[in-house]
Amino acid sequence: MLTDTDSSGTANGRSRAYANGKSSQRAPAAATANGTHKSNSPMNGTVKPRGSEKYHGHDREEVTRLLIQALSDMGYHAAAENVSQESGYALENATVASFRTAILEGSWAEAEALLDASVSAGEEGNQDGYGLVLASGADRTIMRFWIRQQKYLELLERKEHTQALAVLRNELTPLYQNTQKLHSLSALIMCQSKEELRSRAGWDGANGRSRHTLLSELSKCISPSVMLPEHRLSTLLHQVKEAQVVGCPWHSSAVPPSLYSDHICNRLDFPTETVLELDDHDGEVWQVVFSHDGTKLASCGSHKHVIIWEVPSFKILHSLKEHDDGVGNVAWSWDDSMLVTCCRDRYARLWDVATGKIIKRLDRFDEPVSSCVWSPDNQSFITGSLDKVGSLVQWNLLGQKIHDWRGPQRIEELALSPDGRWLVAMDCDKHIHVYNFETRDFEYKLDLKTRLTSLSISRNSRHLLVNQTNGYAQLIDLVLRTPVQHYTGHIGGKFVIRASLGGADEMFVITGSEGKQVLEQDDAR
């Protein structure tokens, strides 16, 4: 449990003198420094003379320390120690190792003493990486508060309430003036059991990962010159892979690239050729949607039928015919067992996919039903309609109204984020309306200045893709409420032209066009 503005990360782990690995042994106060050549004889043999200080253009010290940390992370402790002795570099100096051990062993007085003696990066007294060096801008007071908070919680866990109360009054309160935070900590004294304490504090106890979590947060305030960020080599390798994927113009593989060779996809594997035409619709086709498991495809349009196809044979499984007008939208339930169809005859219908039979027809709307999305619980769905009243409503599987947002009039399209947080409604004008689906609260409204045609939310629930009638699509950050990318080249107009994210890791945007084209563009987020 940290302050409200901090999130817990993974732990740095316990350390030998050389690594972020595991050991309960206190690091010896040897005359070694993080990144400083050993001046005394090593523990095992003689340090070999170092060669060039550069490794193919990279700082030799940095590369070596990264290797030592990575070897230790993977459990190769002997190899890490050998590299440290052979190279003459240590991952952490004795002071940093002592600070780490003090935190992990609960030696709070020692940890605070080392923190008090620390210096900031670039501050006078910082001698070539010796000692505990704080990162630029690090706040000692907050770090001290985190340490004392852990101490307080452990005292409560051991039922030492008198000592815990003294820590709260004499050590925590003078440091932190957030009254709400202090009140929440003081309320924990009333917990009747360890389980209640851990639950209310969001903390897993002294014997859990809480000390490692504390160390992880503290390490973010310590200069990387003396304490490397956790799993640093792994982070760099992820960045290398990501850069290669972003730089691949025809990326179409969901398999992560290998580190053994440079990554490039074959252009021939990129979908550019028509392989099948489905011509069983009599009129216009307005929408096609694959089931979540990819084994079925539903299509709808102007000819009053909804067709469910089997994939990959594309044999017709069912033709849903009980519609009296064109069907503009279909929505699969999350388990693909049900399908909602939204019809211009002013009805929304719920279907059993296995049998092709109707389960429920909702009461007739005043205007055509335009869109539908399923709730993450798979037990309810939300309809959007062109009604002036009741245009945004949630229903259960019995067709009973659960909630009416009484929101914007005349909704044309809906989108719900995969994590269940964002519900986005597109009206008939130029606006999107964003709701917190979990709380059902209205969040904000954006005016995009042009008539809109479709919505699509990314798999990570962060970005909203909006297509517009002016041949312009844009990607909007739902959290920051601002556009982050735009796409042009397709032709808009009077028809509904949809755009969607697709490809491996949603690296591309695909959109139709009134210019008789389907365009794919790189999603350079």
XYZ file of N, CA and C in Angstrom, residues 265-438:
522
model
N 8.567 -8.621 -42.724
C 7.537 -9.533 -43.224
C 7.561 -9.563 -44.755
N 7.134 -10.684 -45.293
C 7.048 -10.844 -46.743
C 5.821 -10.096 -47.257
N 6.015 -9.261 -48.247
C 4.897 -8.498 -48.801
C 3.797 -9.411 -49.322
N 4.159 -10.593 -49.782
C 3.174 -11.520 -50.330
C 2.225 -12.056 -49.265
N 2.634 -11.949 -47.987
C 1.761 -12.409 -46.900
C 0.747 -11.352 -46.481
N 0.885 -10.153 -47.026
C -0.034 -9.083 -46.667
C -1.314 -9.229 -47.486
N -2.489 -9.106 -46.840
C -3.749 -9.342 -47.574
C -4.051 -8.241 -48.590
N -3.829 -8.544 -49.866
C -4.090 -7.567 -50.932
C -4.946 -8.159 -52.051
N -5.234 -9.453 -51.996
C -5.971 -10.108 -53.074
C -7.304 -10.643 -52.570
N -8.336 -10.561 -53.410
C -9.635 -11.145 -53.085
C -9.546 -12.659 -53.233
N -9.930 -13.378 -52.190
C -9.852 -14.844 -52.240
C -11.240 -15.484 -52.288
N -12.296 -14.726 -51.948
C -13.639 -15.308 -51.937
C -14.676 -14.194 -52.009
N -15.739 -14.410 -52.760
C -16.864 -13.492 -52.800
C -18.115 -14.223 -52.319
N -18.832 -13.602 -51.403
C -20.082 -14.152 -50.890
C -21.218 -13.351 -51.512
N -22.003 -13.986 -52.366
C -23.006 -13.257 -53.152
C -24.424 -13.709 -52.867
N -24.672 -14.180 -51.642
C -26.004 -14.689 -51.310
C -26.981 -13.601 -50.871
N -26.516 -12.384 -50.691
C -27.424 -11.280 -50.385
C -28.024 -10.749 -51.684
N -29.312 -10.377 -51.619
C -29.986 -9.850 -52.806
C -29.782 -8.345 -52.967
N -29.612 -7.638 -51.857
C -29.462 -6.192 -51.928
C -28.093 -5.752 -51.439
N -28.047 -4.531 -50.917
C -26.792 -4.005 -50.394
C -26.396 -4.735 -49.108
N -25.105 -4.908 -48.916
C -24.572 -5.457 -47.660
C -24.095 -4.277 -46.826
N -24.641 -4.175 -45.607
C -24.350 -3.018 -44.767
C -23.312 -3.298 -43.689
N -23.207 -4.553 -43.283
C -22.228 -4.864 -42.233
C -21.887 -6.350 -42.259
N -20.621 -6.669 -41.978
C -20.175 -8.056 -41.766
C -19.354 -8.077 -40.479
N -19.600 -9.078 -39.632
C -18.924 -9.148 -38.339
C -18.554 -10.597 -38.042
N -17.281 -10.860 -37.782
C -16.850 -12.181 -37.361
C -17.206 -12.405 -35.895
N -17.489 -13.657 -35.542
C -17.664 -14.010 -34.137
C -16.328 -13.879 -33.424
N -16.366 -13.805 -32.094
C -15.134 -13.589 -31.339
C -14.150 -14.741 -31.502
N -14.654 -15.969 -31.673
C -13.749 -17.113 -31.839
C -13.353 -17.330 -33.293
N -13.867 -16.507 -34.196
C -13.474 -16.565 -35.592
C -14.056 -17.713 -36.388
N -15.008 -18.454 -35.827
C -15.559 -19.629 -36.523
C -16.832 -19.313 -37.300
N -17.346 -18.091 -37.160
C -18.589 -17.729 -37.843
C -18.500 -16.282 -38.323
N -19.337 -15.982 -39.313
C -19.424 -14.631 -39.847
C -20.893 -14.289 -40.026
N -21.303 -13.139 -39.527
C -22.675 -12.676 -39.714
C -22.663 -11.482 -40.661
N -23.612 -11.463 -41.593
C -23.723 -10.355 -42.543
C -25.169 -9.898 -42.607
N -25.355 -8.603 -42.838
C -26.704 -8.063 -42.901
C -26.742 -6.938 -43.920
N -27.953 -6.539 -44.306
C -28.078 -5.473 -45.280
C -29.517 -5.125 -45.570
N -29.759 -4.689 -46.798
C -31.045 -4.111 -47.158
C -32.125 -5.151 -47.453
N -31.747 -6.437 -47.609
C -32.737 -7.404 -48.092
C -33.455 -8.170 -46.981
N -33.405 -7.663 -45.744
C -34.201 -8.149 -44.619
C -33.704 -9.454 -44.008
N -32.673 -10.055 -44.544
C -32.148 -11.300 -43.992
C -30.796 -11.045 -43.328
N -30.517 -11.811 -42.278
C -29.174 -11.861 -41.691
C -28.643 -13.263 -41.927
N -27.475 -13.363 -42.509
C -26.897 -14.668 -42.833
C -25.740 -14.961 -41.879
N -25.742 -16.164 -41.318
C -24.629 -16.626 -40.486
C -23.879 -17.689 -41.269
N -22.603 -17.435 -41.482
C -21.750 -18.322 -42.276
C -20.806 -19.097 -41.356
N -20.478 -20.301 -41.781
C -19.443 -21.081 -41.087
C -18.090 -20.725 -41.682
N -17.084 -20.568 -40.825
C -15.729 -20.227 -41.264
C -14.807 -21.406 -40.919
N -13.955 -21.878 -41.842
C -13.567 -21.229 -43.112
C -14.289 -21.757 -44.347
N -15.257 -22.672 -44.183
C -15.925 -23.219 -45.367
C -16.863 -22.208 -46.004
N -17.370 -21.257 -45.202
C -18.327 -20.239 -45.628
C -19.604 -20.855 -46.183
N -19.986 -21.973 -45.575
C -21.315 -22.522 -45.824
C -22.322 -21.774 -44.951
N -23.529 -21.603 -45.467
C -24.547 -20.887 -44.709
C -25.091 -21.785 -43.606
N -24.951 -21.317 -42.359
C -25.509 -22.058 -41.226
C -26.970 -21.701 -41.011
N -27.266 -20.396 -41.026
C -28.638 -19.942 -40.800
C -28.889 -18.689 -41.623
N -30.138 -18.506 -42.013
C -30.592 -17.261 -42.602
C -31.745 -16.760 -41.730
N -31.509 -15.684 -41.023
C -32.478 -15.154 -40.058
C -33.416 -14.206 -40.804
N -34.670 -14.648 -40.995
C -35.557 -13.982 -41.942
C -36.688 -13.184 -41.312
N -36.802 -13.186 -40.020
C -37.965 -12.561 -39.392
C -37.785 -11.052 -39.218
N -37.345 -10.400 -40.267
C -37.208 -8.950 -40.258
C -38.104 -8.368 -41.348
N -38.679 -7.222 -41.071
C -39.590 -6.587 -42.022
C -38.959 -5.417 -42.765
N -37.673 -5.231 -42.562
C -36.960 -4.154 -43.268
C -35.469 -4.494 -43.230
N -34.665 -3.622 -43.765
C -33.233 -3.868 -43.768
C -32.643 -3.890 -42.358
N -31.557 -4.651 -42.201
C -30.868 -4.782 -40.907
C -29.530 -4.065 -41.011
N -29.341 -3.085 -40.138
C -28.154 -2.246 -40.246
C -27.014 -2.621 -39.333
N -27.285 -3.476 -38.333
C -26.235 -3.765 -37.357
C -26.496 -5.111 -36.702
N -25.436 -5.863 -36.459
C -25.524 -7.118 -35.708
C -24.433 -7.116 -34.642
N -24.663 -7.814 -33.532
C -23.689 -7.854 -32.434
C -23.660 -9.247 -31.825
N -22.469 -9.847 -31.790
C -22.272 -11.169 -31.193
C -22.125 -11.032 -29.679
N -22.729 -11.977 -28.939
C -22.444 -12.064 -27.504
C -20.999 -12.503 -27.324
N -20.464 -12.266 -26.136
C -19.047 -12.555 -25.924
C -18.721 -14.035 -26.062
N -19.672 -14.924 -25.762
C -19.418 -16.356 -25.927
C -19.900 -16.864 -27.284
N -20.368 -15.964 -28.155
C -20.808 -16.265 -29.520
C -22.026 -17.172 -29.591
N -22.745 -17.315 -28.494
C -23.928 -18.169 -28.499
C -25.184 -17.420 -28.918
N -25.145 -16.086 -28.881
C -26.320 -15.273 -29.207
C -25.918 -14.134 -30.136
N -26.925 -13.631 -30.834
C -26.709 -12.535 -31.773
C -27.885 -11.569 -31.659
N -27.574 -10.273 -31.579
C -28.611 -9.246 -31.605
C -28.613 -8.607 -32.994
N -29.817 -8.473 -33.583
C -29.951 -7.800 -34.867
C -30.745 -6.511 -34.667
N -30.284 -5.436 -35.297
C -30.905 -4.117 -35.160
C -31.512 -3.740 -36.514
N -32.811 -3.564 -36.526
C -33.525 -3.468 -37.800
C -34.198 -2.113 -37.986
N -34.353 -1.757 -39.257
C -35.055 -0.529 -39.588
C -36.559 -0.651 -39.368
N -37.069 -1.869 -39.108
C -38.497 -2.016 -38.791
C -38.801 -1.640 -37.345
N -37.753 -1.079 -36.639
C -37.877 -0.533 -35.285
C -37.891 -1.605 -34.200
N -37.365 -2.785 -34.535
C -37.240 -3.847 -33.547
C -35.780 -4.273 -33.418
N -35.409 -4.646 -32.189
C -34.145 -5.353 -31.948
C -34.511 -6.779 -31.555
N -33.802 -7.739 -32.122
C -34.129 -9.143 -31.890
C -32.911 -9.888 -31.368
N -33.149 -10.781 -30.433
C -32.107 -11.622 -29.851
C -32.274 -13.032 -30.387
N -31.184 -13.605 -30.936
C -31.239 -14.906 -31.613
C -30.327 -15.920 -30.932
N -30.746 -17.190 -31.010
C -29.912 -18.323 -30.596
C -29.090 -18.742 -31.812
N -27.780 -18.623 -31.728
C -26.926 -18.896 -32.880
C -26.929 -20.377 -33.241
N -26.995 -21.253 -32.249
C -26.940 -22.693 -32.518
C -28.142 -23.169 -33.323
N -29.327 -22.621 -33.012
C -30.550 -23.092 -33.668
C -31.045 -22.155 -34.753
N -30.597 -20.911 -34.720
C -31.111 -19.931 -35.661
C -32.505 -19.453 -35.311
N -32.968 -19.725 -34.081
C -34.300 -19.341 -33.642
C -34.246 -18.048 -32.825
N -35.330 -17.291 -32.901
C -35.396 -16.051 -32.151
C -35.661 -16.352 -30.681
N -34.951 -15.676 -29.800
C -35.128 -15.828 -28.357
C -36.082 -14.777 -27.832
N -35.869 -13.545 -28.264
C -36.682 -12.448 -27.756
C -36.686 -11.300 -28.752
N -37.851 -10.714 -28.939
C -37.966 -9.476 -29.702
C -38.333 -8.366 -28.733
N -37.512 -7.335 -28.683
C -37.785 -6.228 -27.771
C -39.024 -5.464 -28.227
N -39.582 -4.705 -27.282
C -40.720 -3.859 -27.630
C -40.331 -2.897 -28.744
N -41.304 -2.534 -29.535
C -41.050 -1.707 -30.704
C -40.575 -0.314 -30.298
N -39.515 0.138 -30.956
C -38.989 1.485 -30.748
C -39.801 2.469 -31.590
N -39.647 3.751 -31.311
C -40.330 4.777 -32.092
C -39.638 5.024 -33.433
N -38.329 4.737 -33.465
C -37.528 4.934 -34.669
C -36.652 3.692 -34.882
N -36.001 3.557 -36.047
C -35.154 2.391 -36.282
C -34.080 2.193 -35.214
N -33.796 0.913 -34.933
C -32.712 0.561 -34.014
C -31.422 0.546 -34.828
N -30.431 1.287 -34.373
C -29.249 1.525 -35.211
C -28.023 0.726 -34.810
N -27.895 0.367 -33.513
C -26.636 -0.239 -33.074
C -26.840 -1.018 -31.786
N -25.905 -1.923 -31.519
C -25.956 -2.709 -30.291
C -24.546 -3.138 -29.901
N -24.281 -3.181 -28.605
C -23.046 -3.755 -28.068
C -23.411 -4.594 -26.848
N -22.583 -5.602 -26.562
C -22.836 -6.490 -25.430
C -22.045 -6.050 -24.203
N -22.696 -6.204 -23.046
C -22.018 -5.955 -21.777
C -20.997 -7.058 -21.529
N -19.896 -6.746 -20.827
C -18.883 -7.776 -20.556
C -19.404 -8.982 -19.786
N -20.508 -8.837 -19.050
C -21.032 -9.977 -18.297
C -21.777 -10.984 -19.168
N -21.990 -10.649 -20.438
C -22.659 -11.529 -21.401
C -24.135 -11.760 -21.062
N -24.630 -11.047 -20.055
C -26.007 -11.233 -19.614
C -26.894 -10.049 -19.970
N -26.344 -9.086 -20.647
C -27.115 -7.907 -21.029
C -26.470 -7.257 -22.245
N -27.218 -6.395 -22.900
C -26.704 -5.682 -24.070
C -27.292 -4.278 -24.096
N -26.652 -3.394 -24.865
C -27.043 -1.992 -24.941
C -27.423 -1.686 -26.383
N -28.579 -1.055 -26.548
C -29.015 -0.673 -27.881
C -28.936 0.845 -28.051
N -28.630 1.240 -29.272
C -28.715 2.635 -29.667
C -29.770 2.760 -30.751
N -30.558 3.804 -30.705
C -31.628 3.969 -31.687
C -31.740 5.425 -32.091
N -32.549 5.657 -33.129
C -32.793 7.012 -33.603
C -33.926 7.692 -32.838
N -34.402 7.038 -31.768
C -35.441 7.633 -30.936
C -34.963 8.950 -30.327
N -35.892 9.844 -30.114
C -35.565 11.077 -29.415
C -35.544 10.865 -27.906
N -36.261 9.830 -27.442
C -36.263 9.454 -26.030
C -35.923 7.970 -25.947
N -35.098 7.591 -24.987
C -34.725 6.185 -24.871
C -33.810 5.718 -25.975
N -32.895 6.583 -26.389
C -32.002 6.236 -27.492
C -30.814 5.380 -27.056
N -30.576 5.291 -25.739
C -29.446 4.529 -25.220
C -29.918 3.750 -23.994
N -30.141 2.435 -24.165
C -30.781 1.625 -23.131
C -30.057 0.283 -22.990
N -29.946 -0.193 -21.747
C -29.382 -1.510 -21.460
C -30.524 -2.473 -21.141
N -30.458 -3.704 -21.714
C -31.507 -4.718 -21.572
C -30.912 -6.024 -21.055
N -31.717 -6.791 -20.300
C -31.295 -8.141 -19.945
C -31.780 -9.121 -21.004
N -31.487 -10.405 -20.823
C -31.810 -11.402 -21.849
C -33.298 -11.686 -21.942
N -34.063 -11.215 -20.957
C -35.516 -11.370 -21.002
C -36.184 -10.194 -21.711
N -35.373 -9.256 -22.173
C -35.915 -8.093 -22.847
C -36.408 -7.028 -21.894
N -35.974 -7.086 -20.642
C -36.376 -6.103 -19.640
C -35.339 -4.989 -19.563
N -35.821 -3.772 -19.430
C -34.945 -2.612 -19.374
C -34.198 -2.587 -18.038
N -32.864 -2.488 -18.105
C -32.024 -2.399 -16.905
C -31.685 -0.952 -16.589
N -31.321 -0.205 -17.639
C -30.925 1.189 -17.416
C -31.160 1.999 -18.676
N -31.659 3.207 -18.483
C -31.855 4.154 -19.573
C -30.987 5.379 -19.278
N -30.012 5.618 -20.134
C -29.105 6.744 -19.913
C -29.775 8.093 -20.168
N -30.908 8.063 -20.836
C -31.594 9.308 -21.187
C -30.591 10.295 -21.787
N -29.805 9.731 -22.682
C -28.669 10.480 -23.207
C -28.978 11.188 -24.497
N -28.023 11.224 -25.396
C -28.177 12.010 -26.628
C -29.291 11.449 -27.510
N -29.915 12.304 -28.269
C -30.960 11.874 -29.184
C -30.361 11.317 -30.460
N -31.067 10.346 -31.026
C -30.753 9.821 -32.354
C -29.314 9.312 -32.447
N -29.090 8.163 -31.861
C -27.774 7.513 -31.888
C -27.673 6.620 -33.120
N -26.552 6.716 -33.806
C -26.326 5.909 -35.005
C -25.365 4.751 -34.779
N -24.450 4.873 -33.827
C -23.428 3.832 -33.643
C -22.990 3.800 -32.188
N -22.660 2.595 -31.705
C -22.154 2.409 -30.350
C -20.852 1.629 -30.394
N -20.031 1.824 -29.371
C -18.824 1.013 -29.176
C -18.597 0.878 -27.679
N -18.210 -0.309 -27.244
C -17.906 -0.577 -25.840
C -16.502 -1.152 -25.755
N -15.674 -0.587 -24.906
C -14.282 -1.045 -24.815
C -14.214 -2.458 -24.249
N -13.241 -3.257 -24.671
C -13.122 -4.635 -24.184
C -12.997 -4.762 -22.677
N -12.425 -3.747 -22.009
C -12.295 -3.824 -20.559
C -13.563 -3.389 -19.829
N -14.594 -3.002 -20.590
C -15.860 -2.634 -19.981
C -15.907 -1.243 -19.380
N -14.904 -0.431 -19.628
C -14.876 0.898 -19.020
C -15.623 1.943 -19.838
N -15.363 1.985 -21.148
C -15.870 3.076 -21.979
C -17.059 2.633 -22.818
N -18.131 3.394 -22.754
C -19.256 3.244 -23.668
C -19.314 4.528 -24.491
N -19.202 4.389 -25.811
C -19.148 5.559 -26.685
C -20.344 5.524 -27.631
N -21.060 6.630 -27.709
C -22.213 6.759 -28.596
C -21.941 7.850 -29.631
N -22.300 7.555 -30.872
C -22.142 8.507 -31.977
C -23.531 8.983 -32.390
N -23.755 10.288 -32.359
C -25.084 10.787 -32.730
C -25.168 11.060 -34.227
N -26.322 11.531 -34.663
C -26.548 11.762 -36.089
C -25.918 13.047 -36.600
N -25.301 13.759 -35.696
C -24.702 15.033 -36.099
C -23.188 14.881 -36.196
N -22.436 15.487 -35.315
C -20.982 15.507 -35.420
C -20.301 15.197 -34.101
N -21.029 14.520 -33.198
C -20.527 14.385 -31.840
C -20.374 12.925 -31.420
N -19.423 12.709 -30.515
C -19.357 11.444 -29.794
C -19.590 11.747 -28.313
N -20.290 10.839 -27.653
C -20.641 10.988 -26.244
C -20.018 9.809 -25.501
N -19.185 10.094 -24.513
C -18.414 9.064 -23.829
C -18.931 8.902 -22.403
N -19.227 7.638 -22.035
C -19.732 7.310 -20.705
C -18.782 6.340 -20.016
N -18.751 6.392 -18.698
C -18.104 5.351 -17.903
C -19.135 4.249 -17.727
N -18.951 3.137 -18.412
C -19.972 2.086 -18.386
C -20.082 1.440 -17.010
N -18.977 1.380 -16.282
C -19.002 0.741 -14.967
C -19.865 1.524 -13.986
